[in-house]
mmCIF file with all atom_site columns, C-alpha atoms and ligand atoms in Angstrom:
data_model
loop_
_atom_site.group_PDB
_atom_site.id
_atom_site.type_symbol
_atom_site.label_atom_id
_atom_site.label_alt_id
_atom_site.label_comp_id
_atom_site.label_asym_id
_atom_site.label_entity_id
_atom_site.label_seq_id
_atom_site.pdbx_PDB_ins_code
_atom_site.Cartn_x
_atom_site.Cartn_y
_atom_site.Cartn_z
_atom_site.occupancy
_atom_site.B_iso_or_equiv
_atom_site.pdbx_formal_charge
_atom_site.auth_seq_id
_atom_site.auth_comp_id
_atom_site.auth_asym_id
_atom_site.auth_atom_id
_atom_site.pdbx_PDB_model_num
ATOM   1   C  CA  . UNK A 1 1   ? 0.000  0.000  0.000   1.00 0.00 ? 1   UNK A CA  1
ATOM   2   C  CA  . UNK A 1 2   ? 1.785  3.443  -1.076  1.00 0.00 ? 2   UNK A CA  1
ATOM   3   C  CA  . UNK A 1 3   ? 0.590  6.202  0.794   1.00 0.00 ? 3   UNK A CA  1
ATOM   4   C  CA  . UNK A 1 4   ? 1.608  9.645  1.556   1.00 0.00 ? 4   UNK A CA  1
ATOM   5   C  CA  . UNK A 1 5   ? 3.235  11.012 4.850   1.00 0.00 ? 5   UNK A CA  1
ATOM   6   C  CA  . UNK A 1 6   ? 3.022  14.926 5.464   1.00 0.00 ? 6   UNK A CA  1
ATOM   7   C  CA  . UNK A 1 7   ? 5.021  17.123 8.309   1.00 0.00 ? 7   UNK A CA  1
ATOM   8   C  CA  . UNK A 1 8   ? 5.127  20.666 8.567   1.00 0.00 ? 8   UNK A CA  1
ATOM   9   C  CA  . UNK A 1 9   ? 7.749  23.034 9.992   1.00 0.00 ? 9   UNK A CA  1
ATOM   10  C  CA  . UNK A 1 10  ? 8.151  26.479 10.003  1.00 0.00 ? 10  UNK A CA  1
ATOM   11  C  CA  . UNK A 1 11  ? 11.803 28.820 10.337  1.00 0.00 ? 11  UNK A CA  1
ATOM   12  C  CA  . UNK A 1 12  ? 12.816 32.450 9.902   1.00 0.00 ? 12  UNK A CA  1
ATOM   13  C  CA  . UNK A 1 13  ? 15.486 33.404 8.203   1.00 0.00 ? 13  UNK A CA  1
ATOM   14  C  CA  . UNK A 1 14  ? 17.328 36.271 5.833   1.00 0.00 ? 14  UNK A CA  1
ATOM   15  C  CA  . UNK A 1 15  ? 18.308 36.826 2.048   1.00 0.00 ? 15  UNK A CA  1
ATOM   16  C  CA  . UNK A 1 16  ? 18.756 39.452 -0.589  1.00 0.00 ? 16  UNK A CA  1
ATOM   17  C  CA  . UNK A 1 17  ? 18.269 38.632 -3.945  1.00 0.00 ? 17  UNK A CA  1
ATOM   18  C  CA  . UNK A 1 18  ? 20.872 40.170 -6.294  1.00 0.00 ? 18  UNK A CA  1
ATOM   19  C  CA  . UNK A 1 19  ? 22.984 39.697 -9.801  1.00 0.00 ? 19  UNK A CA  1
ATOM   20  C  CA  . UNK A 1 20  ? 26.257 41.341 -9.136  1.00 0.00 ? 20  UNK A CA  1
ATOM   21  C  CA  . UNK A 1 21  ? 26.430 41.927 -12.864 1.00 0.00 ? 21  UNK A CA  1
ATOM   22  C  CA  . UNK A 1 22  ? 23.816 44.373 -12.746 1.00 0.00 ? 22  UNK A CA  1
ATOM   23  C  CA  . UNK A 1 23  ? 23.060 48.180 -11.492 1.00 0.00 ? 23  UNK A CA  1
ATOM   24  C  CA  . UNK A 1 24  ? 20.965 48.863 -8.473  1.00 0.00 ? 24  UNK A CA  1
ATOM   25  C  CA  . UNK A 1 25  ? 18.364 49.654 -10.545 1.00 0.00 ? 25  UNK A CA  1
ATOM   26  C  CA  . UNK A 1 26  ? 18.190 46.816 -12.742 1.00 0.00 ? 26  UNK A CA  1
ATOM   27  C  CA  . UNK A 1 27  ? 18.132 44.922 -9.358  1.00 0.00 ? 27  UNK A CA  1
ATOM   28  C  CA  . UNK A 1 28  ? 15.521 46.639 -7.704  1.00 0.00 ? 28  UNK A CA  1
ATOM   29  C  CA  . UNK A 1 29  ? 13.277 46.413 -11.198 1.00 0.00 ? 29  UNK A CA  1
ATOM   30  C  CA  . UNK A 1 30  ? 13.982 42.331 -10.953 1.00 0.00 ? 30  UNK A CA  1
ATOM   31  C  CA  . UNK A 1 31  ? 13.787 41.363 -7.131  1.00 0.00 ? 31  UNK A CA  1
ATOM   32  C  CA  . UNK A 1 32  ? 12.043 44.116 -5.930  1.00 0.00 ? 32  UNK A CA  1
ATOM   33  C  CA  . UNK A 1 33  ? 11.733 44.354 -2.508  1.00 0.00 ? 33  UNK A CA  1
ATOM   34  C  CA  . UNK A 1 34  ? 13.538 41.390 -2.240  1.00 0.00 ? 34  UNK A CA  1
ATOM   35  C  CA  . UNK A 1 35  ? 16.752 43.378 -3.588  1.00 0.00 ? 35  UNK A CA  1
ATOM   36  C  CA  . UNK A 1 36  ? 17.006 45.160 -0.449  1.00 0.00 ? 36  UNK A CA  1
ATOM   37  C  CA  . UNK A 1 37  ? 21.276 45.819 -0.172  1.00 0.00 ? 37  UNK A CA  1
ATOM   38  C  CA  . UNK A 1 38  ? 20.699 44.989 3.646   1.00 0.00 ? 38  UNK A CA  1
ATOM   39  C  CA  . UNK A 1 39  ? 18.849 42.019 3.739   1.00 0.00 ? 39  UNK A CA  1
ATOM   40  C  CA  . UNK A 1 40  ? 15.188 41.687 4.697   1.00 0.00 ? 40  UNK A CA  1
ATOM   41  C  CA  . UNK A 1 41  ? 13.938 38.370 6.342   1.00 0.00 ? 41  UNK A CA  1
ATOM   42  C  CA  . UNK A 1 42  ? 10.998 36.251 5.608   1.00 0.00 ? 42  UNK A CA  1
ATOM   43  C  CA  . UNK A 1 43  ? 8.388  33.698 7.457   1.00 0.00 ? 43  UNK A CA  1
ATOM   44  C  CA  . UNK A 1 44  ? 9.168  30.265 5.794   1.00 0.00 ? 44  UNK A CA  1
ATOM   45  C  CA  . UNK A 1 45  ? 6.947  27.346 5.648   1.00 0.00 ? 45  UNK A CA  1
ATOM   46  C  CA  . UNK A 1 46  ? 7.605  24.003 5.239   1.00 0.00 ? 46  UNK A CA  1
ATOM   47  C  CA  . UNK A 1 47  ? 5.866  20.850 4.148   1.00 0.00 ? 47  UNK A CA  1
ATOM   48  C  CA  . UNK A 1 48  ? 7.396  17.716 3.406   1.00 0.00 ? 48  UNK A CA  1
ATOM   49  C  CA  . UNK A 1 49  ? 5.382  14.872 1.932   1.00 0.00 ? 49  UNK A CA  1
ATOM   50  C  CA  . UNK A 1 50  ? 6.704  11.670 2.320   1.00 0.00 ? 50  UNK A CA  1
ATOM   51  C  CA  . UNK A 1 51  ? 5.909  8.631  0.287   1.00 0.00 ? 51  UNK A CA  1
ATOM   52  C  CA  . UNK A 1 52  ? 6.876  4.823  0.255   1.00 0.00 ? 52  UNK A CA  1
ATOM   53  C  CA  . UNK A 1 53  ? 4.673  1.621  1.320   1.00 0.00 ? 53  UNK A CA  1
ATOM   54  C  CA  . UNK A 1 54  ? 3.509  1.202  5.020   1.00 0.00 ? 54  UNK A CA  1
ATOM   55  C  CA  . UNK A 1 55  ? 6.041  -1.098 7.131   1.00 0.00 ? 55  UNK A CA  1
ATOM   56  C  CA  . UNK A 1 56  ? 3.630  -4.061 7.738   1.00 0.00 ? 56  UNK A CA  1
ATOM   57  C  CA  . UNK A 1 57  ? 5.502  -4.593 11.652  1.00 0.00 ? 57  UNK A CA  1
ATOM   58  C  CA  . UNK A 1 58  ? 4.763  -1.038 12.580  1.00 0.00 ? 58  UNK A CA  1
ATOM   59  C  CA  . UNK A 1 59  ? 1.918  0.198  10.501  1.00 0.00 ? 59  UNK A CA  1
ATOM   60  C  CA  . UNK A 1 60  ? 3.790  3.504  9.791   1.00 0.00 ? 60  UNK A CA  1
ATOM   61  C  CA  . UNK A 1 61  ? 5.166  5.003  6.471   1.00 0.00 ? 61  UNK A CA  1
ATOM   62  C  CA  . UNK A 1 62  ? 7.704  6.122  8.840   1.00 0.00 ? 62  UNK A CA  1
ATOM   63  C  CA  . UNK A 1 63  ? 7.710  7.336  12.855  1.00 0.00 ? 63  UNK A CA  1
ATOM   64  C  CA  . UNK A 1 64  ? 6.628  10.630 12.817  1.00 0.00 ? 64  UNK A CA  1
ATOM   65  C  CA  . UNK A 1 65  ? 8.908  11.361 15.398  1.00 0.00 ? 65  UNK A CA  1
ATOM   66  C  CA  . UNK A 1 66  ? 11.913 10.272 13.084  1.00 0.00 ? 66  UNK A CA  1
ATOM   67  C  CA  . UNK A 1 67  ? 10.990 12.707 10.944  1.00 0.00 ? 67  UNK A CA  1
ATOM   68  C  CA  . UNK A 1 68  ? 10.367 15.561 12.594  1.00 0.00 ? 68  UNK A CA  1
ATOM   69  C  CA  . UNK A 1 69  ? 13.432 15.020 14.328  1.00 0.00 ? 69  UNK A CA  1
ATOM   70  C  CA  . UNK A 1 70  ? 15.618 14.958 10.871  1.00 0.00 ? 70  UNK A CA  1
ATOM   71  C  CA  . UNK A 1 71  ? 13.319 18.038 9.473   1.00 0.00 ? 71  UNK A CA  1
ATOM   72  C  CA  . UNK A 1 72  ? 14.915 19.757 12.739  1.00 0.00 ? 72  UNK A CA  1
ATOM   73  C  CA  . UNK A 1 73  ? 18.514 19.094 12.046  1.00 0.00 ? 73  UNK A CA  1
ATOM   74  C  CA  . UNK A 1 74  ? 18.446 19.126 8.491   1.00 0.00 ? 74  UNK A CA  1
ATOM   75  C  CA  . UNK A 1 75  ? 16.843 22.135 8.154   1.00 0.00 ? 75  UNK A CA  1
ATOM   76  C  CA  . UNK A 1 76  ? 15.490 24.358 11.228  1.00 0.00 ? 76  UNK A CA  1
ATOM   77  C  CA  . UNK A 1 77  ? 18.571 24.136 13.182  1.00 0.00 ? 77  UNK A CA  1
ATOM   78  C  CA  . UNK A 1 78  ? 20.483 24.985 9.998   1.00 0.00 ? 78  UNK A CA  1
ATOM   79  C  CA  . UNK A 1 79  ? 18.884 28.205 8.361   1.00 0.00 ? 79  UNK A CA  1
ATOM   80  C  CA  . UNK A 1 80  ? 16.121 28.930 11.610  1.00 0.00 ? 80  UNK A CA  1
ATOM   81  C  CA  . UNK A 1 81  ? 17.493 33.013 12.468  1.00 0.00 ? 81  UNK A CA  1
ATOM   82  C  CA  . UNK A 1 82  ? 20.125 32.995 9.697   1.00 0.00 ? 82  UNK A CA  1
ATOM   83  C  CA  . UNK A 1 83  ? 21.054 34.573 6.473   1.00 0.00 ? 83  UNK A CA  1
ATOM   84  C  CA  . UNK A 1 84  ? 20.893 32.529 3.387   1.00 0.00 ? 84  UNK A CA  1
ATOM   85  C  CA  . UNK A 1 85  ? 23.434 34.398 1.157   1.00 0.00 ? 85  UNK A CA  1
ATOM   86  C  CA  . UNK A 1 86  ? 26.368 35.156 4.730   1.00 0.00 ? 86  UNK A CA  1
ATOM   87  C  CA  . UNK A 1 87  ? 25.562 32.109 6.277   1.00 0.00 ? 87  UNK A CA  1
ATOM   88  C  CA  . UNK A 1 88  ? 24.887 29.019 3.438   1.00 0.00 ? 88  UNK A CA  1
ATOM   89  C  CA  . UNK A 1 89  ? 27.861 28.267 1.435   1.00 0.00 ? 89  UNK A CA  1
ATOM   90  C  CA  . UNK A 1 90  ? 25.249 26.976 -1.333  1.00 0.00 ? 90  UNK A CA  1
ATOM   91  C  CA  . UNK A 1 91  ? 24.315 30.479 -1.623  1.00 0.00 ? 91  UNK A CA  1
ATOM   92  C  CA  . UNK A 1 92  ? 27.338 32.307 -2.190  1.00 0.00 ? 92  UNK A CA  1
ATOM   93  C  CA  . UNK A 1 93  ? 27.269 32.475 -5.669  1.00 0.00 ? 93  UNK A CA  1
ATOM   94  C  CA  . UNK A 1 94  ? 23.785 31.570 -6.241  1.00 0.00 ? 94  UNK A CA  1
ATOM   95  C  CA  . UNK A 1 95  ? 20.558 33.425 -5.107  1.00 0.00 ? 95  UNK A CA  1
ATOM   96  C  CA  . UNK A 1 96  ? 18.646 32.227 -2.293  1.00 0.00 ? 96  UNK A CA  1
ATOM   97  C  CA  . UNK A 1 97  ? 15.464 32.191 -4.209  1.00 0.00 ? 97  UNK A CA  1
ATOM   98  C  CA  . UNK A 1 98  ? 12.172 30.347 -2.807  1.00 0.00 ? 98  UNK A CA  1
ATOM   99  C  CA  . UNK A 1 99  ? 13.144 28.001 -5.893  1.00 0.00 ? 99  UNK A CA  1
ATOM   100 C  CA  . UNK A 1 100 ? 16.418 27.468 -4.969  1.00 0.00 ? 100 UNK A CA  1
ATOM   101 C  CA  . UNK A 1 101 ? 16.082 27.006 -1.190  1.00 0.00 ? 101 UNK A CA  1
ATOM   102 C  CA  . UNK A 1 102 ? 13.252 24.770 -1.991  1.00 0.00 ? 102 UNK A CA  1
ATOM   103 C  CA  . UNK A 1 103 ? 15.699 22.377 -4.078  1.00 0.00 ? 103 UNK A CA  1
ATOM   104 C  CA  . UNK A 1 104 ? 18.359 22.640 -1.390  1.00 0.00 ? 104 UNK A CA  1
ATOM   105 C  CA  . UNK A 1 105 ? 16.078 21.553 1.247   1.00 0.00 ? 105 UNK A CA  1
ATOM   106 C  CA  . UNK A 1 106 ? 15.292 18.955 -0.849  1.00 0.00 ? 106 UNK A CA  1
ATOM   107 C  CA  . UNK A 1 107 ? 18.380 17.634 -1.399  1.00 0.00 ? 107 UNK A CA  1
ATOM   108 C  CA  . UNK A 1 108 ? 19.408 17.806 2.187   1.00 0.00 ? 108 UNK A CA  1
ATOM   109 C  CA  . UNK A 1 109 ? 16.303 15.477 3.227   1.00 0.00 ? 109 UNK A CA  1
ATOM   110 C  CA  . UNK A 1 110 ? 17.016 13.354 0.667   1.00 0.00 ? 110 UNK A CA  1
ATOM   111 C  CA  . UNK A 1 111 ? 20.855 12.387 1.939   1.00 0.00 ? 111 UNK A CA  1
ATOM   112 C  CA  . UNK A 1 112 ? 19.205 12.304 5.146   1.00 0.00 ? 112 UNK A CA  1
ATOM   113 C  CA  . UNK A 1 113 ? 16.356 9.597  4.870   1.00 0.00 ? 113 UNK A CA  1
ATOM   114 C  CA  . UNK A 1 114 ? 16.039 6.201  3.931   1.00 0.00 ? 114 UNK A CA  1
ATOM   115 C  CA  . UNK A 1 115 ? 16.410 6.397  -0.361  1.00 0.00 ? 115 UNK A CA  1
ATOM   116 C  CA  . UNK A 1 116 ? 13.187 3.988  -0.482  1.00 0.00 ? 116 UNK A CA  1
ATOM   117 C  CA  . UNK A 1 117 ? 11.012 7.171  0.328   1.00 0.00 ? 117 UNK A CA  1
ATOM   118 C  CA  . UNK A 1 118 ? 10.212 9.225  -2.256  1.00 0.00 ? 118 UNK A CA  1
ATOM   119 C  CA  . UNK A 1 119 ? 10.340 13.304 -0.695  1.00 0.00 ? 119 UNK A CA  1
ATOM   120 C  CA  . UNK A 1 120 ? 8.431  16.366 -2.232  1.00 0.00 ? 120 UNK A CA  1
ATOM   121 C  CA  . UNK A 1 121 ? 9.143  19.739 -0.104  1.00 0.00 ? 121 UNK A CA  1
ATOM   122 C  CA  . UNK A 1 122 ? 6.702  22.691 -0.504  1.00 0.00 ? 122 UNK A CA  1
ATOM   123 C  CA  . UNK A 1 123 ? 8.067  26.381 0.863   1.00 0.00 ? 123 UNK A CA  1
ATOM   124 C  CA  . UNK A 1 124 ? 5.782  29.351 1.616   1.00 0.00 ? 124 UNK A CA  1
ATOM   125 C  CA  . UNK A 1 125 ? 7.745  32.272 1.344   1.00 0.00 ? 125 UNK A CA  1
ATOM   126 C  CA  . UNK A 1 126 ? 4.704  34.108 1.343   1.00 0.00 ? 126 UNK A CA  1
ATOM   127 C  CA  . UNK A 1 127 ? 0.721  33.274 2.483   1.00 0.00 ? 127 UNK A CA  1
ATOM   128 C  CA  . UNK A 1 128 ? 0.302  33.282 -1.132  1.00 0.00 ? 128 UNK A CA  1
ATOM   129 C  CA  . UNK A 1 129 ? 3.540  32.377 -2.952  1.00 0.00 ? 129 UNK A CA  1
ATOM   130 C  CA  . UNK A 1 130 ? 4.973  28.629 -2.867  1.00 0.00 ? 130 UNK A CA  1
ATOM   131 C  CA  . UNK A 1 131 ? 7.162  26.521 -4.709  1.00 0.00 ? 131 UNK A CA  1
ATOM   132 C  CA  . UNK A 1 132 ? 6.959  22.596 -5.021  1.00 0.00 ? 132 UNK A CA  1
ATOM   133 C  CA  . UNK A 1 133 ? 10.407 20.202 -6.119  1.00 0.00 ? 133 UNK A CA  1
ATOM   134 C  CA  . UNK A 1 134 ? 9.949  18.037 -7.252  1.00 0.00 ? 134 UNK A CA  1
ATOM   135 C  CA  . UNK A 1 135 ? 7.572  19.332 -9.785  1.00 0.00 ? 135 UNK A CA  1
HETATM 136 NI NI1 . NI  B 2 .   ? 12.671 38.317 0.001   1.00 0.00 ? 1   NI  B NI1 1
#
């Protein structure tokens, strides 16, 4: 039986978005707000679906608490009150766009867990603006 496992989690955290290439103004016409030269922070939300066949000994997809617990290293403990572009070597050259974090995240759960679950992260940068990988 394949079924589908959801957590949610929730961190704060910092980022500009920027192409060094360009002027100011080409920056701010691009990002936006979100160009800001010092940084601007955002409410992130998290939710990571889970999916794989139920362990027939257990009756779980996987122990909840297993996976909130790996959500929490992974990824709270890592970017919770940071600063994407200062603070995340994956961002120093690349910008820490609600795409981009979204794949990172992924790919940090995914060396993380068991490779017989198959992971899909959603993040809400916004109440109204969210990004799914994979698509
Ligand atoms: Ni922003």
């Amino acid at each position: 039986m394949r079924i589908a496992v959801f957590r949610k989690a929730h961190f704060n955290a910092a980022h500009k978005l920027y192409n060094e290439e360009w002027s100011l103004e080409k920056n701010k016409e691009v990002f936006g707000l979100c160009s800001n030269p010092n940084y601007h922070g955002h409410n992130y939300d998290l939710e990571v679906k889970v999916v794989g066949e139920v362990d027939p000994e257990t009756g779980f997809l996987i122990d909840l608490k297993v996976l909130k617990n790996i959500i929490k290293t992974e990824i709270e403990d890592r970017f919770d009150h940071k600063n994407f572009n200062l603070d995340t070597p994956y961002f120093k050259d690349k910008n820490p766009t609600t795409e981009n974090i979204c794949f990172l995240i992924h790919e940090l759960l995914t060396a993380a867990m068991d490779p017989k679950f198959e992971i899909t992260v959603r993040l809400w940068e916004t109440e109204r603006n969210y990004v799914e990988y994979p698509a």
